[in-house]
Tab-separated table of C-alpha atoms in Angstrom:
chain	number	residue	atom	x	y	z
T	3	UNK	CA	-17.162	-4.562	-12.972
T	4	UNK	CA	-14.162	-5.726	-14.651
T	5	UNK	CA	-13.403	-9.541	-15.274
T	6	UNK	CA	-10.543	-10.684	-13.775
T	7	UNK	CA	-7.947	-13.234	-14.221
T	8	UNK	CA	-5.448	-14.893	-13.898
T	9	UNK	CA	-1.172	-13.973	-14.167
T	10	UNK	CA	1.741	-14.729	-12.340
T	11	UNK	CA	2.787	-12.445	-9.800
T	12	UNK	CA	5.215	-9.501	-9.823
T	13	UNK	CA	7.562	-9.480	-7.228
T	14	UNK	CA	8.375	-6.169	-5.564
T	15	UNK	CA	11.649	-5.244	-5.729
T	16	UNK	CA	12.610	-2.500	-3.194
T	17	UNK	CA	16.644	-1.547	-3.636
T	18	UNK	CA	17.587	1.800	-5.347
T	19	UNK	CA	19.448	1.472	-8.564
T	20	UNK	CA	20.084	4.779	-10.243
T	21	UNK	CA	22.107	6.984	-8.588
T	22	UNK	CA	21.788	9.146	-11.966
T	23	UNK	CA	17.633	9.912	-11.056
T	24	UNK	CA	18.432	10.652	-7.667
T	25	UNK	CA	20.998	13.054	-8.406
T	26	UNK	CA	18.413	14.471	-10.612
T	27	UNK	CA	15.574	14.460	-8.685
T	28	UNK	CA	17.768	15.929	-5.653
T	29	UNK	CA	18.870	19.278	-8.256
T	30	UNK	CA	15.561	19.872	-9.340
T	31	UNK	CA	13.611	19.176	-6.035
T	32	UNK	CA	16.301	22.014	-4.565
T	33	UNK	CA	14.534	24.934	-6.977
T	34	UNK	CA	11.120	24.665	-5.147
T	35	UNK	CA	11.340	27.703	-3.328
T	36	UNK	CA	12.563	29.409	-6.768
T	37	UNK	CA	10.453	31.449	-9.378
T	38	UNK	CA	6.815	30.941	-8.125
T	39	UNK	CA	4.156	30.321	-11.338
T	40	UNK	CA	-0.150	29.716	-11.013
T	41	UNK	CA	-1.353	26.486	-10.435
T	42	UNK	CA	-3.034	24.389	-12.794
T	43	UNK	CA	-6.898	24.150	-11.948
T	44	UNK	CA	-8.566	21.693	-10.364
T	45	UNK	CA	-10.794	18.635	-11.846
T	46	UNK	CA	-14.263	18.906	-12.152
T	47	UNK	CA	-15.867	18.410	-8.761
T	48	UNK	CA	-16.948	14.834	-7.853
T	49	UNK	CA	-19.765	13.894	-5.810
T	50	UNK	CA	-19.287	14.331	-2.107
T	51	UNK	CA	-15.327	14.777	-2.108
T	52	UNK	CA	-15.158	18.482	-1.816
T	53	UNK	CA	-11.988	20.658	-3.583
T	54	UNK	CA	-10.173	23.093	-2.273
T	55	UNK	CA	-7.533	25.573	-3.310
T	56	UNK	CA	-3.900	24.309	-1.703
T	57	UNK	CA	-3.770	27.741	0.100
T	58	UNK	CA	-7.325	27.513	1.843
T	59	UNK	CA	-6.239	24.505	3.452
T	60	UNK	CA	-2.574	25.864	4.415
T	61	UNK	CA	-0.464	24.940	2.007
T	62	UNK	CA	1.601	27.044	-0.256
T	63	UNK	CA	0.467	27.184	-3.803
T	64	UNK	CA	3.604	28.130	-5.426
T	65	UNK	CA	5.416	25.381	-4.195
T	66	UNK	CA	3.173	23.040	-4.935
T	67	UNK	CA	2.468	24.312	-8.407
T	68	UNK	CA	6.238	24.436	-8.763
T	69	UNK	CA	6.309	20.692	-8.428
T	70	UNK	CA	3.785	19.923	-10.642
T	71	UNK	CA	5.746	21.682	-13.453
T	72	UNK	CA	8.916	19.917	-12.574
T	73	UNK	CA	7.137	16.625	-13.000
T	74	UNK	CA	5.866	17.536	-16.266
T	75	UNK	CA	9.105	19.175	-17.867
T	76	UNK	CA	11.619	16.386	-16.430
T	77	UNK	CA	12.103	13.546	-17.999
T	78	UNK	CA	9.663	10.656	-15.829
T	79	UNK	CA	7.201	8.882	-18.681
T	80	UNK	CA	6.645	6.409	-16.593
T	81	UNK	CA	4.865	8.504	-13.858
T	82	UNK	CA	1.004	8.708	-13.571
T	83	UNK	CA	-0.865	10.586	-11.215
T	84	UNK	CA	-1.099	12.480	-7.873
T	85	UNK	CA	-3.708	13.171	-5.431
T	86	UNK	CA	-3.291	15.302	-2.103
T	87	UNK	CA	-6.240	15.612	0.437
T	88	UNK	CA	-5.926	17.624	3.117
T	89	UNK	CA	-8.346	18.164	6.136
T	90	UNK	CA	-10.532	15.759	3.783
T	91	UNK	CA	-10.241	17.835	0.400
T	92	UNK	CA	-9.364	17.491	-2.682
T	93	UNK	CA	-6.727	19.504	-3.368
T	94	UNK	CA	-4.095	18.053	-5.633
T	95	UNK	CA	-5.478	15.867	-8.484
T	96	UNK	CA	-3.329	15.667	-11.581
T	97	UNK	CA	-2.410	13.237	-14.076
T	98	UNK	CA	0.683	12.517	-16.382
T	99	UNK	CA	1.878	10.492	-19.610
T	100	UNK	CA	-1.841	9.948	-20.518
T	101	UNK	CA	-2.829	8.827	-17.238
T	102	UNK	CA	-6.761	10.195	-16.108
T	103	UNK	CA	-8.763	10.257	-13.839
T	104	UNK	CA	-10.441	7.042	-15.164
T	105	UNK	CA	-7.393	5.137	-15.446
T	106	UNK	CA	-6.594	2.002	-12.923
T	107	UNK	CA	-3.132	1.156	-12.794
T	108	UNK	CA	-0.989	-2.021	-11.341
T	109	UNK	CA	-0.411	-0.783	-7.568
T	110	UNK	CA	1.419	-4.209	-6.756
T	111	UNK	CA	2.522	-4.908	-3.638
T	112	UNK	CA	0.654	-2.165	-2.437
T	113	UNK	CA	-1.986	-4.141	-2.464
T	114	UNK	CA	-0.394	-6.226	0.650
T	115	UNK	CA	-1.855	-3.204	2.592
T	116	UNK	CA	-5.480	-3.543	1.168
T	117	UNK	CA	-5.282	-7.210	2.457
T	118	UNK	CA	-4.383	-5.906	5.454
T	119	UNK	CA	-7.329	-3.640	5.441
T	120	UNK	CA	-9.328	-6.862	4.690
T	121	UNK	CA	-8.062	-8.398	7.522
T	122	UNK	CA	-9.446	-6.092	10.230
T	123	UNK	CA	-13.019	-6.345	8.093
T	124	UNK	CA	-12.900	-10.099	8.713
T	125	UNK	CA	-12.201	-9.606	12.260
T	126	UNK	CA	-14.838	-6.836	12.669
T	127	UNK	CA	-17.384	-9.737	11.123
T	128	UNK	CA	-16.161	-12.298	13.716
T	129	UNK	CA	-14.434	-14.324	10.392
T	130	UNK	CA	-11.417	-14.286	12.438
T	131	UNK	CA	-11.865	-14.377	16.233
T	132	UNK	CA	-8.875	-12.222	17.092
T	133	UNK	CA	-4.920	-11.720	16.023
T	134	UNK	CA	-4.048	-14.253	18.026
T	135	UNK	CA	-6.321	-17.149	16.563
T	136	UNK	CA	-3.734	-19.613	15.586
T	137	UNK	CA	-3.429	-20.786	11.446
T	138	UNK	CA	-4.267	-24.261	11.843
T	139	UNK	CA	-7.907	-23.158	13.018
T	140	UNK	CA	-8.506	-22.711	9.314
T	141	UNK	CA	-6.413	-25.153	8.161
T	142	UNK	CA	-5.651	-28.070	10.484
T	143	UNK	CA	-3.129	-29.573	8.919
T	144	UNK	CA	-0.826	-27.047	9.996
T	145	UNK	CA	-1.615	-28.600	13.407
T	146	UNK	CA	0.683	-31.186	12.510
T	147	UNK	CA	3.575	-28.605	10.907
T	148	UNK	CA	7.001	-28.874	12.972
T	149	UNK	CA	7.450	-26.199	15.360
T	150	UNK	CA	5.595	-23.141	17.005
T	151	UNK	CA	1.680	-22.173	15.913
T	152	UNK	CA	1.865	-19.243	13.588
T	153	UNK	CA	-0.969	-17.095	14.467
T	154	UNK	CA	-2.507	-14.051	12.705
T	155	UNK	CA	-0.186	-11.599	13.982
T	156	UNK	CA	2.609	-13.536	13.122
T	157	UNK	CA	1.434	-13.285	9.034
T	158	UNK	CA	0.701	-9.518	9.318
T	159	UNK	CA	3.944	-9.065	10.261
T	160	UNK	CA	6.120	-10.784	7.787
T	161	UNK	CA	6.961	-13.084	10.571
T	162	UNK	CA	5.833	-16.307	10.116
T	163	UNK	CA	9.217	-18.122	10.570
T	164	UNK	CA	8.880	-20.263	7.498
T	165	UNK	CA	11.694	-20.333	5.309
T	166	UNK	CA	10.080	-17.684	2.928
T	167	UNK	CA	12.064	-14.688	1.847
T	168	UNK	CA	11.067	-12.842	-1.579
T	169	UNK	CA	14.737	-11.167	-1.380
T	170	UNK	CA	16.554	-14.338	-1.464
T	171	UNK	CA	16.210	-16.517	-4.562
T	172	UNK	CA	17.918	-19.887	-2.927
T	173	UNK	CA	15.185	-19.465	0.365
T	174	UNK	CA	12.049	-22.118	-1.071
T	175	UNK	CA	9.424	-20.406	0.373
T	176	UNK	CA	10.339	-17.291	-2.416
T	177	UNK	CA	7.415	-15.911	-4.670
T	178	UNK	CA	8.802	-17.852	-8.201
T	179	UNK	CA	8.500	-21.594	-6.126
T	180	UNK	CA	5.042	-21.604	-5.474
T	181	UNK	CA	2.744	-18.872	-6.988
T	182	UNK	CA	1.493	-21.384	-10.330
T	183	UNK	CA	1.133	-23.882	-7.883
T	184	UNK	CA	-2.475	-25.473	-7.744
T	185	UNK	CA	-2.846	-25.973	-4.108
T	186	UNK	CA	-0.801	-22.683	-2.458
T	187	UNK	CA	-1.768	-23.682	1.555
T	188	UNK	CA	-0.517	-27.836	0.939
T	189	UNK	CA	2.916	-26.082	-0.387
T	190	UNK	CA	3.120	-23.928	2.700
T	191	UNK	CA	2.817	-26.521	4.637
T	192	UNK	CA	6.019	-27.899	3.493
T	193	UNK	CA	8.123	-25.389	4.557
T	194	UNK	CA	10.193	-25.387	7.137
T	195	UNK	CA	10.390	-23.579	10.443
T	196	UNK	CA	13.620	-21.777	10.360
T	197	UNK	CA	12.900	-19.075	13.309
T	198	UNK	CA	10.020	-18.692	15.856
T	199	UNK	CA	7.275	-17.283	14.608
T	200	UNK	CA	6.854	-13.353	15.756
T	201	UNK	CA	10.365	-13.179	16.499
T	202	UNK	CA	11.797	-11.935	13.002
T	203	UNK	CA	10.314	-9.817	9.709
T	204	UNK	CA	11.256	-11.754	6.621
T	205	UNK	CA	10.203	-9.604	3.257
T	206	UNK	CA	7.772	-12.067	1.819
T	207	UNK	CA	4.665	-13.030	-0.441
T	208	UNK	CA	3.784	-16.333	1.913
T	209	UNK	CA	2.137	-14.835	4.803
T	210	UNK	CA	-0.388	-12.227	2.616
T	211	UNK	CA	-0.943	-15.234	0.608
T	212	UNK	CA	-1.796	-17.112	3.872
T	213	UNK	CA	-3.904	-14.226	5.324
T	214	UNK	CA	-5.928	-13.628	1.711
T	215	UNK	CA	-6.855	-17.568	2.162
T	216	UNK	CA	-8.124	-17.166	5.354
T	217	UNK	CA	-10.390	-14.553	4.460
T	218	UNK	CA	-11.693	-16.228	1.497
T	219	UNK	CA	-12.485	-19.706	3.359
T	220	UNK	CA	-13.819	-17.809	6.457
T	221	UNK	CA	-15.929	-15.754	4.090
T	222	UNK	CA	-16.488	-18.439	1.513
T	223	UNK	CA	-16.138	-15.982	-1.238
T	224	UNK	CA	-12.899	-15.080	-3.094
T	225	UNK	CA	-10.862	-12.218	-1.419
T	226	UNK	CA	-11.311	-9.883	-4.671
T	227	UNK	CA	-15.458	-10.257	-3.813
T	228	UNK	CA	-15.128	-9.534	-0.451
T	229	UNK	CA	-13.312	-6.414	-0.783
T	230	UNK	CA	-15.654	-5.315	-3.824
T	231	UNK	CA	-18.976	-6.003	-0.955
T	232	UNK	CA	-17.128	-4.584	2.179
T	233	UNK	CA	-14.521	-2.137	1.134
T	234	UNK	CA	-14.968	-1.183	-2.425
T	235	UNK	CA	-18.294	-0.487	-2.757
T	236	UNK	CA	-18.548	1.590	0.215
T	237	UNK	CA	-16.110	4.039	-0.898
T	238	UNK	CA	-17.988	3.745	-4.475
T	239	UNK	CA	-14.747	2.590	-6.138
T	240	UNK	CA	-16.368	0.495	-8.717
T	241	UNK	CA	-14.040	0.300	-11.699
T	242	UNK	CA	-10.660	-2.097	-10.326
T	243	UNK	CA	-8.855	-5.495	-11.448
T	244	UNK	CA	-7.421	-7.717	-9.264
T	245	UNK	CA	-5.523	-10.401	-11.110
T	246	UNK	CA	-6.458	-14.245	-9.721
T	247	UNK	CA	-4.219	-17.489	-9.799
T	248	UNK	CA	-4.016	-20.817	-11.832
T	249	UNK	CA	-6.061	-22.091	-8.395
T	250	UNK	CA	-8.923	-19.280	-9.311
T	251	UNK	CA	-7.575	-17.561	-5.679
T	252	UNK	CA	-7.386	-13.746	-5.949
T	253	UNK	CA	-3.644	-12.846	-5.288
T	254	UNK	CA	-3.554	-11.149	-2.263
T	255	UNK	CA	-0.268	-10.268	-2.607
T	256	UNK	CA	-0.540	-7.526	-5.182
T	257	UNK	CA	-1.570	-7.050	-8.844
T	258	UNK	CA	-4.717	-4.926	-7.430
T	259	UNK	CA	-5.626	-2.421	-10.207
T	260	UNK	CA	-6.914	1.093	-9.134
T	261	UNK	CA	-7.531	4.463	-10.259
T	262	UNK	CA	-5.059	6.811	-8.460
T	263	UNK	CA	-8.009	8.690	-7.050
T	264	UNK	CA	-9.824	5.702	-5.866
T	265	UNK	CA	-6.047	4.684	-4.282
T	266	UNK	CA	-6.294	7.996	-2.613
T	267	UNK	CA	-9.779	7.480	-1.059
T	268	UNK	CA	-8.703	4.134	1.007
T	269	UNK	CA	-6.482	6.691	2.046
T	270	UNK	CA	-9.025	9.164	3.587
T	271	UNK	CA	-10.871	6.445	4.724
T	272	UNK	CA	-8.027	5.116	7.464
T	273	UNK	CA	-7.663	9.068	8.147
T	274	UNK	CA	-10.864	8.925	9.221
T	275	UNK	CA	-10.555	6.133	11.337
T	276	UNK	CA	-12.550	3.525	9.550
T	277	UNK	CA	-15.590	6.156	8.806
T	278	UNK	CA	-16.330	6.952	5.125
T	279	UNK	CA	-19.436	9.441	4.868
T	280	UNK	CA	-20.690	8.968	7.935
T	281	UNK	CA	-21.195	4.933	8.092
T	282	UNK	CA	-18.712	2.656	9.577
T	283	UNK	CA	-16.278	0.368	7.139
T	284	UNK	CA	-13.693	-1.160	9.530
T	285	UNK	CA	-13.439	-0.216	12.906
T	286	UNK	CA	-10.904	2.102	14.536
T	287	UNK	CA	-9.346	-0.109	16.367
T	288	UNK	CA	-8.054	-1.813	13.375
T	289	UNK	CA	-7.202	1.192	11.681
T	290	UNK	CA	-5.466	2.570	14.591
T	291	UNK	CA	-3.295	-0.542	14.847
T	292	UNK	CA	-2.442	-0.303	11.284
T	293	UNK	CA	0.178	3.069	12.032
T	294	UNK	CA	1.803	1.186	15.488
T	295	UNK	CA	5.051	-0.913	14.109
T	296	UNK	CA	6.005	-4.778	15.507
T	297	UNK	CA	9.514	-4.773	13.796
T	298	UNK	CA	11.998	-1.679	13.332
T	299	UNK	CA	12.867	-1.741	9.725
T	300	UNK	CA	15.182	1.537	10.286
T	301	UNK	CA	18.839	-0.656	9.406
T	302	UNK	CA	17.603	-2.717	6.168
T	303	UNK	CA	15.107	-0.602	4.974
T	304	UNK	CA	16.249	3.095	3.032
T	305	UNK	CA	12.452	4.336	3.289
T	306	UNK	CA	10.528	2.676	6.189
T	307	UNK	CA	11.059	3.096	10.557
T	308	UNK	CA	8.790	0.149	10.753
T	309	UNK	CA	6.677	-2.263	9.733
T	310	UNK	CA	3.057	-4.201	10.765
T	311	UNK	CA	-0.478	-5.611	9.721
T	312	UNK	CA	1.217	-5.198	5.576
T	313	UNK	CA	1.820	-1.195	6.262
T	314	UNK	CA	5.069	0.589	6.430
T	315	UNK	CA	5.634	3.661	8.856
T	316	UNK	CA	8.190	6.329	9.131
T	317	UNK	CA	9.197	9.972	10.140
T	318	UNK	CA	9.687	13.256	8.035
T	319	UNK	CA	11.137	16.641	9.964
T	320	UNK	CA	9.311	19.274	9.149
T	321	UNK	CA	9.917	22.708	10.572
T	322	UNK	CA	12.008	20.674	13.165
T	323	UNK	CA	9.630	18.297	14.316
T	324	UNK	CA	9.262	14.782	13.370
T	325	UNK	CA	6.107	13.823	11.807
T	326	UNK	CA	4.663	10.559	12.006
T	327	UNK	CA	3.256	8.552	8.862
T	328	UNK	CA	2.689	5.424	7.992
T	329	UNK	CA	2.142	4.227	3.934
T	330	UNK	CA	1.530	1.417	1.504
T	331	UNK	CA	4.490	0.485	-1.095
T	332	UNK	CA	4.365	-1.214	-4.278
T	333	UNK	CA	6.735	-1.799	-6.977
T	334	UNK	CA	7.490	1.139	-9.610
T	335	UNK	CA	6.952	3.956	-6.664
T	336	UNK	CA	2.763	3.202	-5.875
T	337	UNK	CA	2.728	4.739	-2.244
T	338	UNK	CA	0.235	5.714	-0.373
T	339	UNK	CA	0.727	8.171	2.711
T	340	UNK	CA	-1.689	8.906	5.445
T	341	UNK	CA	-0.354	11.546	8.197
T	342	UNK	CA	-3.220	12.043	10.811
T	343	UNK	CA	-0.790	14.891	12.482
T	344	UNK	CA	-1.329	16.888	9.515
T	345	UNK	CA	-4.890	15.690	8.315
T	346	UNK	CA	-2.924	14.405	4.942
T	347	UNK	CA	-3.129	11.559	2.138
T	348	UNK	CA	-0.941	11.315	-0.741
T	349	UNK	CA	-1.188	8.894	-3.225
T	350	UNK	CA	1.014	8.390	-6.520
T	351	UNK	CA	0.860	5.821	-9.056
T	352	UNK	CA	3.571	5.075	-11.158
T	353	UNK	CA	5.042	2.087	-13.631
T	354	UNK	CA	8.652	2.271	-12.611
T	355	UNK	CA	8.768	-1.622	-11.881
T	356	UNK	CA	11.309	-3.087	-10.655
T	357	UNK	CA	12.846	0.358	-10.999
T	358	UNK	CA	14.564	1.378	-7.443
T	359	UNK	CA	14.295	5.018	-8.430
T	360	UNK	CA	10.667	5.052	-8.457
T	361	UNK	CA	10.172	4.576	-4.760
T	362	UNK	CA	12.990	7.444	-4.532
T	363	UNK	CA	10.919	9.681	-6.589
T	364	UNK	CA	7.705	9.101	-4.740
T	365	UNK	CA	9.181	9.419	-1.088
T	366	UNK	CA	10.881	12.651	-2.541
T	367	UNK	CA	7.790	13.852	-3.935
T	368	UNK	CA	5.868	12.887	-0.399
T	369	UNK	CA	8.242	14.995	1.798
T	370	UNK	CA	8.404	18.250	-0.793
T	371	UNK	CA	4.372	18.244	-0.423
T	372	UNK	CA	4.577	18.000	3.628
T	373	UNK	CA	7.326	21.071	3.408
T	374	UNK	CA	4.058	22.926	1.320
T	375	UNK	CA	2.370	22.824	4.300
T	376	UNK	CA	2.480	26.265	6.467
């Protein structure tokens, strides 16, 4: 396992700022159903995650292979890799710009989303009674914080109704206030209330940072060790980094290092409702809870319907119909998409940061592979 250690967190930075790569992307995305050419083969087969040709699973090879070639002749160094199951197989894996499939790469605030996976775990265990078990259960001094109990929910929402917002420098609860601080929970605590908590979603790196602490006191281990016992290890994803504060605290708010592939496989896992191989990692209920929205993000958001427990949802048409999905974002255009209707994960890793173009690229990328499908 790879030591880890300590940095100061990244914020995630979600606007779009070049119009020039989406008017690229949009002119060269257009020539899919153009000139068809052969695929590239597969990988070498890995241990129980079977392969399979795009076309034996319904999807159209040429269109796929099309966009593979357009990745690889356009200009995008800073794109990595690209992994497609479908009805739980392998059937895209392919890397770029020196990428393999060995190589872990900064997900970032994707990594919100394993925390949220987390979460469920500790509930599964009992760690956390329910959702609604209030803050100040863990930490009682919050009992004596000025307004409403913030419970659970609330932080899994982004809707704590502290005065933290990432995507407004003046707001004291943002990221660059408080993340070398020694003592994170004694600084939350002195932020105020400024709406009631579960009423609002406010963008922010407080309530992950909240729910990662919980964990690791109701666990008594650090968050990083928990997911390497209860979620990592299951899924035999044994080579990651997940960077830790001045305070020794894993950040649970991104900086979570992963192999695309490995990325890909906490994707099949919530497809599969919590099962991986036939044993039980976090139960359905969770996982089903992670796709259902509390706040519509549709009017401040350009990618995501909705958001809840650190995961994004949203809609594609395809063939007319709308297709529900619901994905993990990080900075630089890391997504991860699971769409049960379809029996689909996508997962791309890329170093765009702080780069509004690579989220483009990636939900781009996401709906030409759904329009492969049959």
């Amino acid at each position: 396992m790879m030591e880890r250690k300590h940095c100061n967190f990244i914020k995630e930075y979600r606007s779009i700022q070049s119009i020039l790569i989406i008017t690229l992307l949009g002119i060269t995305m257009a020539g899919l159903y153009g000139q068809k050419k052969p695929a590239d083969p597969l990988k070498p087969v890995i241990s129980n995650l079977p392969a399979a040709n795009p076309s034996e699973v319904g999807m159209r090879m040429d269109t796929i292979s099309h966009l593979l070639e357009l990745i690889r002749q356009t200009n995008h160094p800073d794109f990595r890799g690209l992994i497609v199951f479908k009805n739980n197989k392998l059937v895209v894996e392919e890397y770029f710009n020196t990428f393999w499939r060995a190589t872990i790469e900064d997900i970032r605030s994707a990594g919100k989303s394993i925390t949220g996976i987390l979460a469920g775990i500790a509930i599964d265990q009992g760690l956390i009674s329910s959702v609604d078990q209030r803050l100040d259960a863990f930490f009682p001094a919050f009992s004596n914080h000025k307004g409403q109990p913030i419970r659970i929910r609330d932080l899994l929402a982004m809707s704590s109704g502290l005065d933290a917002d990432d995507n407004n420098n003046n707001s004291p609860g943002n990221f660059t206030n408080w993340v070398l601080e020694d003592d994170w929970i004694q600084f939350a605590q002195t932020l105020p209330e400024v709406f009631p908590p579960g009423s609002r979603y406010v963008y922010n790196d407080v309530c992950p940072m909240l729910i990662g602490e919980i964990i690791q006191k109701a666990s008594g281990m650090t968050l990083a060790t928990f997911a390497e016992k209860y979620l990592f290890a299951p899924l035999g994803i044994e080579e990651y980094y997940w960077y830790s504060a001045p305070n020794g605290h894993t950040v649970p708010m991104g900086n979570l290092y992963l192999s695309t592939l490995d990325f890909a496989k906490i994707g099949l896992l919530l497809l599969n409702e919590g099962m991986w191989m036939g044993s039980r990692v976090v139960s359905q209920q969770w996982i089903q809870q992670l796709s259902k929205p509390r706040f519509d993000l549709s009017s401040i958001d350009p990618f995501a319907q909705g958001y809840g427990n650190f995961w994004f949802t949203g809609t594609k048409v395809w063939k007319g119909k709308s297709i529900p999905y619901y994905y993990a974002s990080g900075n630089g255009g890391n997504l991860l998409f699971i769409v049960p209707e379809f029996q689909m994960v996508v997962a791309l890793t890329s170093t765009a940061y702080g780069q509004g173009y690579g989220h483009f690229r990636g939900h781009r990328i996401f709906e030409t592979i759904l329009h492969a499908i049959n």
